[in-house]
mmCIF file of C-alpha atoms and ligand atoms in Angstrom:
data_model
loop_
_atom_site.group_PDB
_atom_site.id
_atom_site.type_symbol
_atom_site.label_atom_id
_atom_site.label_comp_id
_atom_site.label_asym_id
_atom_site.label_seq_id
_atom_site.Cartn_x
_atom_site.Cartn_y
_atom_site.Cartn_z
ATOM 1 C CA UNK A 938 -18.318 -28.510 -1.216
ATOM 2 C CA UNK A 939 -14.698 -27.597 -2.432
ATOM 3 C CA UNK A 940 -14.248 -24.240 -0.908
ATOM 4 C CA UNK A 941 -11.209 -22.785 -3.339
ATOM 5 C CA UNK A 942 -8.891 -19.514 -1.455
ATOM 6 C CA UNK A 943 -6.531 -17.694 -3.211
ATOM 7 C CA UNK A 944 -3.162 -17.751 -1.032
ATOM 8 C CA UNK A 945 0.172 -15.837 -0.750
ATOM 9 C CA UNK A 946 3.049 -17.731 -2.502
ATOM 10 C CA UNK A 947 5.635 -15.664 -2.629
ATOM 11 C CA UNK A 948 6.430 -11.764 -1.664
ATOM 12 C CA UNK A 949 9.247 -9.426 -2.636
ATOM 13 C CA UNK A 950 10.202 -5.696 -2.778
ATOM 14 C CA UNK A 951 12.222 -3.333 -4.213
ATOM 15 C CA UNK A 952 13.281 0.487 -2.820
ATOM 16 C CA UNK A 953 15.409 2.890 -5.040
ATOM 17 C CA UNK A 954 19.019 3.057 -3.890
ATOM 18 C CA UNK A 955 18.852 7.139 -3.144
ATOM 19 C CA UNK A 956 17.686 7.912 0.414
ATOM 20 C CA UNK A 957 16.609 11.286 1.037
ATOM 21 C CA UNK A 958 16.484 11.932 4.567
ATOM 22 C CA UNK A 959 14.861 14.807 6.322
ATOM 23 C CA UNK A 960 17.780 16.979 7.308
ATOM 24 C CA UNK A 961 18.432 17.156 3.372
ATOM 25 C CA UNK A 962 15.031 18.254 3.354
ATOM 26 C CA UNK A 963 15.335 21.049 5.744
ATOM 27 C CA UNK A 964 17.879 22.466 3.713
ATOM 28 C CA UNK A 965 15.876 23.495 0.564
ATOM 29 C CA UNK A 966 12.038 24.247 2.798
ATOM 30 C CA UNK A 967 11.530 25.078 6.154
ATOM 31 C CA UNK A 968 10.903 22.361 7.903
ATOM 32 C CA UNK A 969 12.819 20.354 10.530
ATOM 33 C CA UNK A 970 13.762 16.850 10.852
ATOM 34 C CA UNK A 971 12.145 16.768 14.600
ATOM 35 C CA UNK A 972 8.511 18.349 13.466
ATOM 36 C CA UNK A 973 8.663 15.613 10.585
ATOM 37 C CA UNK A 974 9.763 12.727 13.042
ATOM 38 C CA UNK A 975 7.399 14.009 15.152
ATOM 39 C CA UNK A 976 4.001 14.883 13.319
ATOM 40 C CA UNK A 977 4.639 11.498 10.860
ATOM 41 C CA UNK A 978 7.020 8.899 12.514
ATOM 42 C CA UNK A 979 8.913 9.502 8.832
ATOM 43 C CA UNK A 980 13.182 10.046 8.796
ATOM 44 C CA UNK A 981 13.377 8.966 5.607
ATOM 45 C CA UNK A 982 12.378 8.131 2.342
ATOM 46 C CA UNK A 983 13.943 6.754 -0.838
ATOM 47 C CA UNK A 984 13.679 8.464 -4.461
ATOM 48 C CA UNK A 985 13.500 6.421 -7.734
ATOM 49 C CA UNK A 986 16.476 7.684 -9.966
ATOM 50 C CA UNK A 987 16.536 9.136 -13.055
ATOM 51 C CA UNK A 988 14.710 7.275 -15.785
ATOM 52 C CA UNK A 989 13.860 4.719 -13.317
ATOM 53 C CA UNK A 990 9.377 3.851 -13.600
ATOM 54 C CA UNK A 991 7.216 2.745 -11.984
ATOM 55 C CA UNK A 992 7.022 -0.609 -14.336
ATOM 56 C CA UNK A 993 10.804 -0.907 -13.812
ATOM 57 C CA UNK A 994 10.404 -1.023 -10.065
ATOM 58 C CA UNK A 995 7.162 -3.055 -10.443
ATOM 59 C CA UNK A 996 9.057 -5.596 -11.977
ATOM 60 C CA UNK A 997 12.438 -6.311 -9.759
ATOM 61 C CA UNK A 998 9.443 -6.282 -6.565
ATOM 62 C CA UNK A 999 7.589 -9.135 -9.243
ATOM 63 C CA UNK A 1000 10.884 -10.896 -9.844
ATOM 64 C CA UNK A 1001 11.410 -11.417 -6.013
ATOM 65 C CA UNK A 1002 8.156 -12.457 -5.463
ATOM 66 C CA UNK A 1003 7.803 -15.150 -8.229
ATOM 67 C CA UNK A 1004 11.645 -16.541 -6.718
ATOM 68 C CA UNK A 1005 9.965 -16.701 -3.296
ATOM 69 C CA UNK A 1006 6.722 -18.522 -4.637
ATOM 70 C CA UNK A 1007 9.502 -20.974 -6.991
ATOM 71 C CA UNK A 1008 7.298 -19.729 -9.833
ATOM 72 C CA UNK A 1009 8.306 -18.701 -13.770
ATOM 73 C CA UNK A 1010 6.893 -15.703 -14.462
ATOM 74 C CA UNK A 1011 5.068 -17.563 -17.536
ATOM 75 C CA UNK A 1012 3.367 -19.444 -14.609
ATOM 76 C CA UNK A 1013 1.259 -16.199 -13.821
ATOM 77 C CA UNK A 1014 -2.033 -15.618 -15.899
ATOM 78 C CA UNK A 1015 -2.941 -12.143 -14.239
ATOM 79 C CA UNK A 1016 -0.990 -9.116 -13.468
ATOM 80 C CA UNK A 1017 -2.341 -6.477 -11.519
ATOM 81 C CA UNK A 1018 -0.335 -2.833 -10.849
ATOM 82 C CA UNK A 1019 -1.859 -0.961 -8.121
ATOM 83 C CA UNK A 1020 -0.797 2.761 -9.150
ATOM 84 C CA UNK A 1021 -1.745 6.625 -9.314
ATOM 85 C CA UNK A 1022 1.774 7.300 -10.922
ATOM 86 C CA UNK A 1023 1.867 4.907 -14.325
ATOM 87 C CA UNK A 1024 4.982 5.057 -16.607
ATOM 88 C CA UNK A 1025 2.551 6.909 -18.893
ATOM 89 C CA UNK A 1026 -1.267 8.127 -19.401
ATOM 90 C CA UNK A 1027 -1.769 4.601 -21.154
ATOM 91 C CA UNK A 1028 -1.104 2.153 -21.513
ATOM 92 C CA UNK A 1029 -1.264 0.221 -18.203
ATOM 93 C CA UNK A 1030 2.065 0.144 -16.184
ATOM 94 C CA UNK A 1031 0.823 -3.679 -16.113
ATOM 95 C CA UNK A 1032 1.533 -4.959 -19.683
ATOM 96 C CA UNK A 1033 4.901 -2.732 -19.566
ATOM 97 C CA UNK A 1034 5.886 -5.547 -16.431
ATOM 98 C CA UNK A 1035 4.019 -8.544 -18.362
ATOM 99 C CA UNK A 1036 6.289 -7.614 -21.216
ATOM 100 C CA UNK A 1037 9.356 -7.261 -19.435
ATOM 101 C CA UNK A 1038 8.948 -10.345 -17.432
ATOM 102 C CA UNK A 1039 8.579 -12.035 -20.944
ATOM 103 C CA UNK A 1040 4.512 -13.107 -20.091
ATOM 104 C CA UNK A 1041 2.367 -12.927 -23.238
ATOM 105 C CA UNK A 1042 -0.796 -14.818 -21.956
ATOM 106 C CA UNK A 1043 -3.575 -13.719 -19.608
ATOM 107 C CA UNK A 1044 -4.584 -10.280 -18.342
ATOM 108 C CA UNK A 1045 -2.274 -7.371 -17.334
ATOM 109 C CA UNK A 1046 -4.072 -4.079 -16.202
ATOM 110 C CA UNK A 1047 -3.685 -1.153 -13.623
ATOM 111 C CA UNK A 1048 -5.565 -0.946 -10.149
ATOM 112 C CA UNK A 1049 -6.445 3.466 -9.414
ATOM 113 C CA UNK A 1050 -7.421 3.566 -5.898
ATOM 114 C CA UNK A 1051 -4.384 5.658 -4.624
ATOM 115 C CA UNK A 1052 -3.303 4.336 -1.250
ATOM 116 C CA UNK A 1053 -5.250 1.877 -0.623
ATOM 117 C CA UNK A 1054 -4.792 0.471 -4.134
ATOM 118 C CA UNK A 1055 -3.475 -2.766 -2.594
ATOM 119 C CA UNK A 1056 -6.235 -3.643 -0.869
ATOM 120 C CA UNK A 1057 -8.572 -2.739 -3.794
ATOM 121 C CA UNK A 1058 -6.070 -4.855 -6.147
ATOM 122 C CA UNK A 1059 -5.935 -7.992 -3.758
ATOM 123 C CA UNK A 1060 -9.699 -8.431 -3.496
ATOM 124 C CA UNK A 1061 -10.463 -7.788 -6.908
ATOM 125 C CA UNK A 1062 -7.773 -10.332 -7.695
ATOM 126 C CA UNK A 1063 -9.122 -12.805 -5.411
ATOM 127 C CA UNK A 1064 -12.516 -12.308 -6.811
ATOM 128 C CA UNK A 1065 -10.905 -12.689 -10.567
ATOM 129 C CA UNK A 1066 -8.682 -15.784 -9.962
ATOM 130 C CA UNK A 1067 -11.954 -17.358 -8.192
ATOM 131 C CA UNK A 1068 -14.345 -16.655 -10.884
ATOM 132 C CA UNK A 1069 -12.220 -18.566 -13.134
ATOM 133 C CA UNK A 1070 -9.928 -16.015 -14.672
ATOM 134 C CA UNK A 1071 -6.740 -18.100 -13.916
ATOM 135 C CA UNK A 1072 -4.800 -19.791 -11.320
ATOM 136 C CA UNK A 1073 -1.873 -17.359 -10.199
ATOM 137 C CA UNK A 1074 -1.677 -13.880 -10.181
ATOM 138 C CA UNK A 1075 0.996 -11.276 -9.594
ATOM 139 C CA UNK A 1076 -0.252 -8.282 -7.041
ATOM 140 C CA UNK A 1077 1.860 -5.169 -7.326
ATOM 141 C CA UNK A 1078 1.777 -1.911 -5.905
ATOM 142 C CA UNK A 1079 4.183 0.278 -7.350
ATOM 143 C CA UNK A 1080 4.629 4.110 -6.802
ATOM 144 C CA UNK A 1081 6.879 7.133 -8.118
ATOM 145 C CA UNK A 1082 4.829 9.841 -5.984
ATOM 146 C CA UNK A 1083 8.115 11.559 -5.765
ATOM 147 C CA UNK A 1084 7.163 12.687 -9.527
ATOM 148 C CA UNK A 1085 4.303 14.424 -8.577
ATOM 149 C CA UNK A 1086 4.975 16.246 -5.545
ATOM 150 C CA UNK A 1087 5.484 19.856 -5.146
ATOM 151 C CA UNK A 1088 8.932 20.000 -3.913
ATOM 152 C CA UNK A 1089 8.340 23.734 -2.312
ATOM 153 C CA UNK A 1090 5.363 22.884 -0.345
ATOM 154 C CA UNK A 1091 6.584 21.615 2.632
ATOM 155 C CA UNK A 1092 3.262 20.210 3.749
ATOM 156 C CA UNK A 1093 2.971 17.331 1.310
ATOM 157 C CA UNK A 1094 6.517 17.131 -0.052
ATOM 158 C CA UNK A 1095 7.731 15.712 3.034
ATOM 159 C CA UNK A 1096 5.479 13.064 3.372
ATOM 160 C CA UNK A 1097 5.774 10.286 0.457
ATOM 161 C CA UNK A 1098 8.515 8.468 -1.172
ATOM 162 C CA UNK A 1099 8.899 5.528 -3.861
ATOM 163 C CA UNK A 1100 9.189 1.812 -4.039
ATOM 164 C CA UNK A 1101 7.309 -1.246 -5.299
ATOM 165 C CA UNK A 1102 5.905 -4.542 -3.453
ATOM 166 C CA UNK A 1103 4.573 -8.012 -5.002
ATOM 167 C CA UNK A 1104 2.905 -10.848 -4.004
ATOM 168 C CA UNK A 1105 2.177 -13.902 -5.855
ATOM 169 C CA UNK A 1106 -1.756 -15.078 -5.188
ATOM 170 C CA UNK A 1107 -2.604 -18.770 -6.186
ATOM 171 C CA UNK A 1108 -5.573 -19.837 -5.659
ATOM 172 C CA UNK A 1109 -5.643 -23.365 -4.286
ATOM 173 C CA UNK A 1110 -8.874 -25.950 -3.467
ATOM 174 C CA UNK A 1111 -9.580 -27.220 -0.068
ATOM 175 C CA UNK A 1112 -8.013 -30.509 -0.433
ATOM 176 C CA UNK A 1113 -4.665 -28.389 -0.631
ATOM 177 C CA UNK A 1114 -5.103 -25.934 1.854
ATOM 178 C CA UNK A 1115 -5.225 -27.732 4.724
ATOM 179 C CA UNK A 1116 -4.332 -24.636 7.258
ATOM 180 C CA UNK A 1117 -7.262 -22.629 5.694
ATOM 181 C CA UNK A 1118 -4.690 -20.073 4.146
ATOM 182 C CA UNK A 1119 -5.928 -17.329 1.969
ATOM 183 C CA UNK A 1120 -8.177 -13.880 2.508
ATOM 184 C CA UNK A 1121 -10.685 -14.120 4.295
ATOM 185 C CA UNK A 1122 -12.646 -11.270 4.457
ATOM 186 C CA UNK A 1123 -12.251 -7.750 2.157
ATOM 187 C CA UNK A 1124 -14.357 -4.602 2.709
ATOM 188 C CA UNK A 1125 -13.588 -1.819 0.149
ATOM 189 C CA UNK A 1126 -14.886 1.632 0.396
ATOM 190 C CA UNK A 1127 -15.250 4.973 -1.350
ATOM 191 C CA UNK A 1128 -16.814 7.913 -0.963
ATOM 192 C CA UNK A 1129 -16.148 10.673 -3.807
ATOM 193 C CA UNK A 1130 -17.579 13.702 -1.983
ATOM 194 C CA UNK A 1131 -14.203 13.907 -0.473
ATOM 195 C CA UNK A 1132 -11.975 13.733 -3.905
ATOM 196 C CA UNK A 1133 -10.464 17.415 -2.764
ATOM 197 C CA UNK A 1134 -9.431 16.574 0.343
ATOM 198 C CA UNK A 1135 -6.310 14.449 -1.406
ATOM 199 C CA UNK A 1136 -5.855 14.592 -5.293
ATOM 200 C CA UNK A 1137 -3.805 15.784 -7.549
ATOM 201 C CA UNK A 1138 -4.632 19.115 -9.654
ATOM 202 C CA UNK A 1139 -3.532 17.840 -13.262
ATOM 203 C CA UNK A 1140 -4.699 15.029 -15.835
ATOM 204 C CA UNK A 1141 -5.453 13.958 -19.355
ATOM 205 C CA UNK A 1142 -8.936 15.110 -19.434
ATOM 206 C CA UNK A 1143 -8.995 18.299 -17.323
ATOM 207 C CA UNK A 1144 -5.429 19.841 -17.991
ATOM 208 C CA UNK A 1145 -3.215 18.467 -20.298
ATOM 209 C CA UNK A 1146 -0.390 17.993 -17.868
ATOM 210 C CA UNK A 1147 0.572 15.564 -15.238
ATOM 211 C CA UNK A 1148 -0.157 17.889 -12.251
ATOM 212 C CA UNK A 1149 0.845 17.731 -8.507
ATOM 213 C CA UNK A 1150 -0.272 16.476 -5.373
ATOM 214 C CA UNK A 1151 -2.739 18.605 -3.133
ATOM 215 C CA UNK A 1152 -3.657 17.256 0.170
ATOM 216 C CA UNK A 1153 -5.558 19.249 3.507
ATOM 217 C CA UNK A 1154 -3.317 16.989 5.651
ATOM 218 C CA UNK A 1155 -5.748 17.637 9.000
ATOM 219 C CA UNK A 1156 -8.796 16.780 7.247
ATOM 220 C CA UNK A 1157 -7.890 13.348 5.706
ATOM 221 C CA UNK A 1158 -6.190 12.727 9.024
ATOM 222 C CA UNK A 1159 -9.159 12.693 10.648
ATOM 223 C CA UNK A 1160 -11.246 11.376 7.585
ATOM 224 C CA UNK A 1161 -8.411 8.552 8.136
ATOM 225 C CA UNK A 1162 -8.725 7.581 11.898
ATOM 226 C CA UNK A 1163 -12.788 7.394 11.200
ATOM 227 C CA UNK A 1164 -12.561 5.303 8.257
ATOM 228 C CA UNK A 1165 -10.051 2.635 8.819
ATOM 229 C CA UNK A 1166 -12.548 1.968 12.213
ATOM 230 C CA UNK A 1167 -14.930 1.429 9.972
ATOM 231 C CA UNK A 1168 -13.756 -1.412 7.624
ATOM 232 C CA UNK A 1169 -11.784 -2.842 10.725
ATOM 233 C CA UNK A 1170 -14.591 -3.247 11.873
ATOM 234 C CA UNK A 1171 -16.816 -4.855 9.328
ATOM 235 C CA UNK A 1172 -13.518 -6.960 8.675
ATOM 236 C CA UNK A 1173 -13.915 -8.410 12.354
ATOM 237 C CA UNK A 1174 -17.926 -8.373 11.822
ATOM 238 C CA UNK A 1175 -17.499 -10.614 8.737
ATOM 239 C CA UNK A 1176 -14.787 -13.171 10.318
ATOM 240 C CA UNK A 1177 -16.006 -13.346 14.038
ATOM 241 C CA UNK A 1178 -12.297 -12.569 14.630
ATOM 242 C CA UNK A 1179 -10.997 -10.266 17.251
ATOM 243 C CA UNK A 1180 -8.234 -8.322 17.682
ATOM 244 C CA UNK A 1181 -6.993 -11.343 19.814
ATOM 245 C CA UNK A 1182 -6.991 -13.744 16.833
ATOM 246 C CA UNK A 1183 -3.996 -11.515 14.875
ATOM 247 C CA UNK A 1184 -1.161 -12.354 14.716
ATOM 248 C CA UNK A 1185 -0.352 -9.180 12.542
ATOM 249 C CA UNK A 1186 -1.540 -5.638 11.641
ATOM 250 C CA UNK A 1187 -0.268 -4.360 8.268
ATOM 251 C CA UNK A 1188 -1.764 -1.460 8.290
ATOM 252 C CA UNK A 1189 -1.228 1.437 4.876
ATOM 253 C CA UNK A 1190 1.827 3.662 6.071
ATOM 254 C CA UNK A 1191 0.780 7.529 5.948
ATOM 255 C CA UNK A 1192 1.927 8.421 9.957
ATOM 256 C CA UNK A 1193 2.654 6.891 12.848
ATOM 257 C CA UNK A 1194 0.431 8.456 14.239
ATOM 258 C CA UNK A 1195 -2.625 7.207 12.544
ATOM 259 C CA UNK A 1196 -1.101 3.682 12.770
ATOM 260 C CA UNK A 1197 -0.476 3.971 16.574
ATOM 261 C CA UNK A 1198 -4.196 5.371 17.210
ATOM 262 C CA UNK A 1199 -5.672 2.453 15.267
ATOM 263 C CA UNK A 1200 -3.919 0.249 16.525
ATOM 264 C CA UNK A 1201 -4.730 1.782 20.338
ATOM 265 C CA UNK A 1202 -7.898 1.834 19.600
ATOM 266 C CA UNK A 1203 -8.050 -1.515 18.655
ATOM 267 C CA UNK A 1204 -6.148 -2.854 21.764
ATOM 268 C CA UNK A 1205 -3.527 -4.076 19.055
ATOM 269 C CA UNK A 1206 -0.140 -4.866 21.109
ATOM 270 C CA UNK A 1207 2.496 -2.715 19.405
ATOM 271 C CA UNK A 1208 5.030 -5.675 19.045
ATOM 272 C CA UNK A 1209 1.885 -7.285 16.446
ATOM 273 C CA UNK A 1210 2.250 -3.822 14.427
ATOM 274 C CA UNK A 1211 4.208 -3.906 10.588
ATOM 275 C CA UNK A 1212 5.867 -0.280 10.696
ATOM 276 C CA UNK A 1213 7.902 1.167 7.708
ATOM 277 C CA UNK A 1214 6.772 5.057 7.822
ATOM 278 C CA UNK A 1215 10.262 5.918 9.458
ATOM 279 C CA UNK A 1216 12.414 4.403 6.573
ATOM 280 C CA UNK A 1217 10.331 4.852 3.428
ATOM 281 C CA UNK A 1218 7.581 7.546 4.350
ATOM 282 C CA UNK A 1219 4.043 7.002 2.356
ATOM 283 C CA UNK A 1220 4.621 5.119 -0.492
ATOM 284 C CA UNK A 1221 0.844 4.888 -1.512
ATOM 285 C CA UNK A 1222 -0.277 1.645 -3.091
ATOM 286 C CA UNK A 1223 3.568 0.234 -2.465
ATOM 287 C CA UNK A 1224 3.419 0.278 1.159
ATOM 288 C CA UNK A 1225 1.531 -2.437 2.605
ATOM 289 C CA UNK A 1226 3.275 -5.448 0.248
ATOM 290 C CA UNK A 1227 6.524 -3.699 0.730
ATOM 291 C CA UNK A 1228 5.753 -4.306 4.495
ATOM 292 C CA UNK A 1229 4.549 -7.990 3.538
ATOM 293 C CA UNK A 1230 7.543 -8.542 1.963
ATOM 294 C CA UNK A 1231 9.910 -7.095 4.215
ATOM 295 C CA UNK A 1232 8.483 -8.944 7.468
ATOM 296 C CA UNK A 1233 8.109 -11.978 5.555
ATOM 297 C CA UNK A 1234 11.861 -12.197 4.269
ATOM 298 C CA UNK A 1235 12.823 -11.316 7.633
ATOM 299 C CA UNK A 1236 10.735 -14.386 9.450
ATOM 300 C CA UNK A 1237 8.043 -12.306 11.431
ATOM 301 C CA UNK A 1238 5.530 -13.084 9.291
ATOM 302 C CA UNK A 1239 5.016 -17.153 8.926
ATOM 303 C CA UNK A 1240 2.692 -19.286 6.891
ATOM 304 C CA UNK A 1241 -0.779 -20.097 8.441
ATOM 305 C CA UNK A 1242 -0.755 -16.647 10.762
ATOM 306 C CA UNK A 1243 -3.353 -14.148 10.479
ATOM 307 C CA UNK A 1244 -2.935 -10.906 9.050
ATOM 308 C CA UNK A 1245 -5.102 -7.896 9.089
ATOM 309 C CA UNK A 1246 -4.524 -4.907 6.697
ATOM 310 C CA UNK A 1247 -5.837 -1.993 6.246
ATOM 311 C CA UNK A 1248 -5.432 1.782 3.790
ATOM 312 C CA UNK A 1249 -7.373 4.849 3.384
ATOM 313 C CA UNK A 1250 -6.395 7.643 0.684
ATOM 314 C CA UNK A 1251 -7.477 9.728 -1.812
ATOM 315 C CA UNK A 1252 -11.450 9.827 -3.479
ATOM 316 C CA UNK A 1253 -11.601 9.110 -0.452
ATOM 317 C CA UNK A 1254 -11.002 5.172 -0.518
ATOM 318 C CA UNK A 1255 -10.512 2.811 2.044
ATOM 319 C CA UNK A 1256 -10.563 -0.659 2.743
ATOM 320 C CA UNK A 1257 -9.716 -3.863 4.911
ATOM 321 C CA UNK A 1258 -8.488 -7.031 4.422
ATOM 322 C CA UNK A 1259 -8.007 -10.020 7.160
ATOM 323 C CA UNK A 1260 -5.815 -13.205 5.550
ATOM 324 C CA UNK A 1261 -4.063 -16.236 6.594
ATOM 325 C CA UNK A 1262 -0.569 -15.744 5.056
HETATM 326 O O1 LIG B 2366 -1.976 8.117 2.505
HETATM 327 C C1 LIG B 2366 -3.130 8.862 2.287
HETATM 328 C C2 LIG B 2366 -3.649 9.374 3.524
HETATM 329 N N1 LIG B 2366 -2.861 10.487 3.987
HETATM 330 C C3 LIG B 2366 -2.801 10.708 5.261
HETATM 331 O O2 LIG B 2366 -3.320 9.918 6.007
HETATM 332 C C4 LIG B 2366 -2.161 11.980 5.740
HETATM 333 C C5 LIG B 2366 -3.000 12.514 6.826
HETATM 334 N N2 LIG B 2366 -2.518 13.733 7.409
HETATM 335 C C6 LIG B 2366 -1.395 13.804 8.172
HETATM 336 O O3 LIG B 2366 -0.684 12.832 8.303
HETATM 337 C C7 LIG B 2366 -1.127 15.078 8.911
HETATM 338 O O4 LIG B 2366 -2.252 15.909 8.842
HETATM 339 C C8 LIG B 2366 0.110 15.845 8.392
HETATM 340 C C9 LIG B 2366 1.377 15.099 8.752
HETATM 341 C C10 LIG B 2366 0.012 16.023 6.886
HETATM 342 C C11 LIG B 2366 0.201 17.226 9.045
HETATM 343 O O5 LIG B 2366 0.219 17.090 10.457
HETATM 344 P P1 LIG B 2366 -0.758 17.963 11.361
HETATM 345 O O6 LIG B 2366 -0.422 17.665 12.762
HETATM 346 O O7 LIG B 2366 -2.158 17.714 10.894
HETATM 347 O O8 LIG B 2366 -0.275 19.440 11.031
HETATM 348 P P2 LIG B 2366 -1.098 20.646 10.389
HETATM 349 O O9 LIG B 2366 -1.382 20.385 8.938
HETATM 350 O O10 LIG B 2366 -2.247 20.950 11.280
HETATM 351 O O11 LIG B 2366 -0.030 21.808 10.477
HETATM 352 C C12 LIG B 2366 0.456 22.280 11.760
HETATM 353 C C13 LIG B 2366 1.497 23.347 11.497
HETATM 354 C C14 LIG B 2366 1.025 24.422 10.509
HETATM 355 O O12 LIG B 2366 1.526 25.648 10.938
HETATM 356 P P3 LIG B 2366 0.557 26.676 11.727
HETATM 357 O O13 LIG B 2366 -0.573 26.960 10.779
HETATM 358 O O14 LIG B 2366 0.130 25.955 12.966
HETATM 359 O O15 LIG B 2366 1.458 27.837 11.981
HETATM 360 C C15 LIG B 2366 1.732 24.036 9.226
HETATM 361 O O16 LIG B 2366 1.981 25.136 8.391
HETATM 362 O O17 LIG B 2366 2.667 22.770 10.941
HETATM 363 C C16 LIG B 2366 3.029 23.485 9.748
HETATM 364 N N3 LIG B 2366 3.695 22.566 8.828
HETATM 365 C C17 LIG B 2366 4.999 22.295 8.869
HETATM 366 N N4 LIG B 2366 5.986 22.751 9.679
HETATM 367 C C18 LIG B 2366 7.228 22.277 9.474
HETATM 368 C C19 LIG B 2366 3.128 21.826 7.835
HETATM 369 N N5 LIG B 2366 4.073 21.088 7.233
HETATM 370 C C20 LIG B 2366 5.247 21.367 7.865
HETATM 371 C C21 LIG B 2366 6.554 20.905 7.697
HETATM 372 N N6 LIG B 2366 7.506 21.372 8.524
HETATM 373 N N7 LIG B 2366 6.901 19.987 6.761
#
């Protein structure tokens, strides 16, 4: 039987030009650059400018990625933005980048699963484009979270920044796949006892206004370490794979900290581990592809090698994917 996979063709990223680094920070809240450094692995982070979206970032990261895959962007019959920060309420940030990138067929819509929106976005994708839905898709996570922080409370403020990441999935039949490329096992979670813990205290429905972001930063930290176990777990249940058998662990970049103890706990070499905390801070649903993208361009991460990702954020959600790049 014809086993089809949807694969990686192409990856690309964009960060905003404006760097806002941690000393600048200590000069409006009282915090240092060495209990940031410390506490989160982050120095810096990058801010979208004025006037610049979430759709406008989503689309340079989409651009790169459909130039790495050698694909028109009229080649792509789904587009998926994983976001919490959308241009606007509605519509999607996903038909404002299929318009812009000039696509008029197929589906556009937005992803909501907050930081681990990629890895919500890629398997539903991979489920779509194998049901039939189309051939190529474009994965983006995209993120402005700089818009909805509270820029005088020091203990979320100094944790997030901005950026977008793309991939290009196609989904390709056995007879073309000969390396077995493609995901290979995803394991999503939520559990919406926990939507306090990490949300933010505005909306649509509830106030009328955009809001900002609330977060008990020790709670979800442990929440984290607990969870991402979990659906590392089932990801290595579900494959027979080991920790052994990666070549790379991309995990969702909230702290070093949590990244180091998973991947300790794991017994996860550090030289296997994707880190981008210290240059862009949390960038929600933007940071694992812009951590594909980067390691790719820069020839760590090769065709046929086996990645394993991995997020947890707010609702709580979590989830796990293992693919052969
Ligand atoms: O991506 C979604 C998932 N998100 C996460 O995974 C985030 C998970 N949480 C974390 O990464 C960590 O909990 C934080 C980095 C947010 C905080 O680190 P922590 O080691 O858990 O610190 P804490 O919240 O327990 O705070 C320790 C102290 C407190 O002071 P007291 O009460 O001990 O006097 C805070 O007020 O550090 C203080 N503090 C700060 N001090 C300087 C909190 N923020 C700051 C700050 N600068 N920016």
């Amino acid at each position: 039987m014809t086993k089809s996979r949807c694969v990686v063709a192409g990856s690309g990223h964009y960060l905003p030009a404006r760097v806002l680094t941690n000393d600048e920070l200590s000069r409006t809240i009282d915090t240092s650059d060495a209990w940031i450094r410390q506490r989160t692995g982050i120095a810096e982070r990058r801010i979208a400018a004025e006037g610049e979206t979430t759709s406008d970032m989503a689309v340079i990261a989409a651009e790169r990625a459909l130039a790495a895959a050698g694909l028109k962007a009229t080649d792509i019959d789904i587009v998926v933005v994983a976001t919490s920060t959308p241009d606007n309420t509605f519509p999607a940030a996903a038909v404002s980048v299929q318009a812009k990138l000039g696509i008029t067929a197929g589906a556009a819509y937005d992803l909501q699963a907050v930081c681990s929106g990629f890895v919500f976005a890629l398997a539903n994708t991979d489920a779509m484009l194998k049901a039939g839905q189309g051939q190529r898709a474009l994965v983006i996570g995209s993120e402005t979270f700089s818009r909805i922080l509270d820029w005088t409370d020091r203990s979320t403020c100094v944790l997030f920044g901005d950026g977008a990441g793309a991939v290009v999935m196609e989904c390709l039949d056995a007879g073309d796949n000969p390396q077995d490329r493609g995901i290979l096992s995803a394991h999503l979670r939520s559990d919406g006892r926990y939507r306090d813990k990490l949300y933010v205290d505005g909306g649509p429905s509830s106030t009328g206004t955009v809001g900002h972001l609330r977060m008990e930063g020790r709670e979800v930290f442990k929440h984290a370490v607990a969870r991402i176990e979990d659906v590392i777990e089932a990801a290595f249940d579900a494959t027979g794979m080991t920790a052994d058998d990666l070549d790379w662990f991309v995990p969702h970049q909230a702290n070093i900290r949590i990244i180091d103890a998973t991947a300790k706990r794991f017994g996860i070499p550090d030289h296997k581990v994707i880190k981008t905390v210290d240059k862009q801070g949390n960038t929600s649903a933007a940071s694992i592809p812009m951590a594909l993208s980067e390691a790719a361009a820069d020839g760590r991460i090769k065709q046929g090698q086996v990645l394993l990702l991995e997020a947890m954020g707010g609702g709580f959600t979590w989830g796990s994917v293992i693919m052969r790049w």
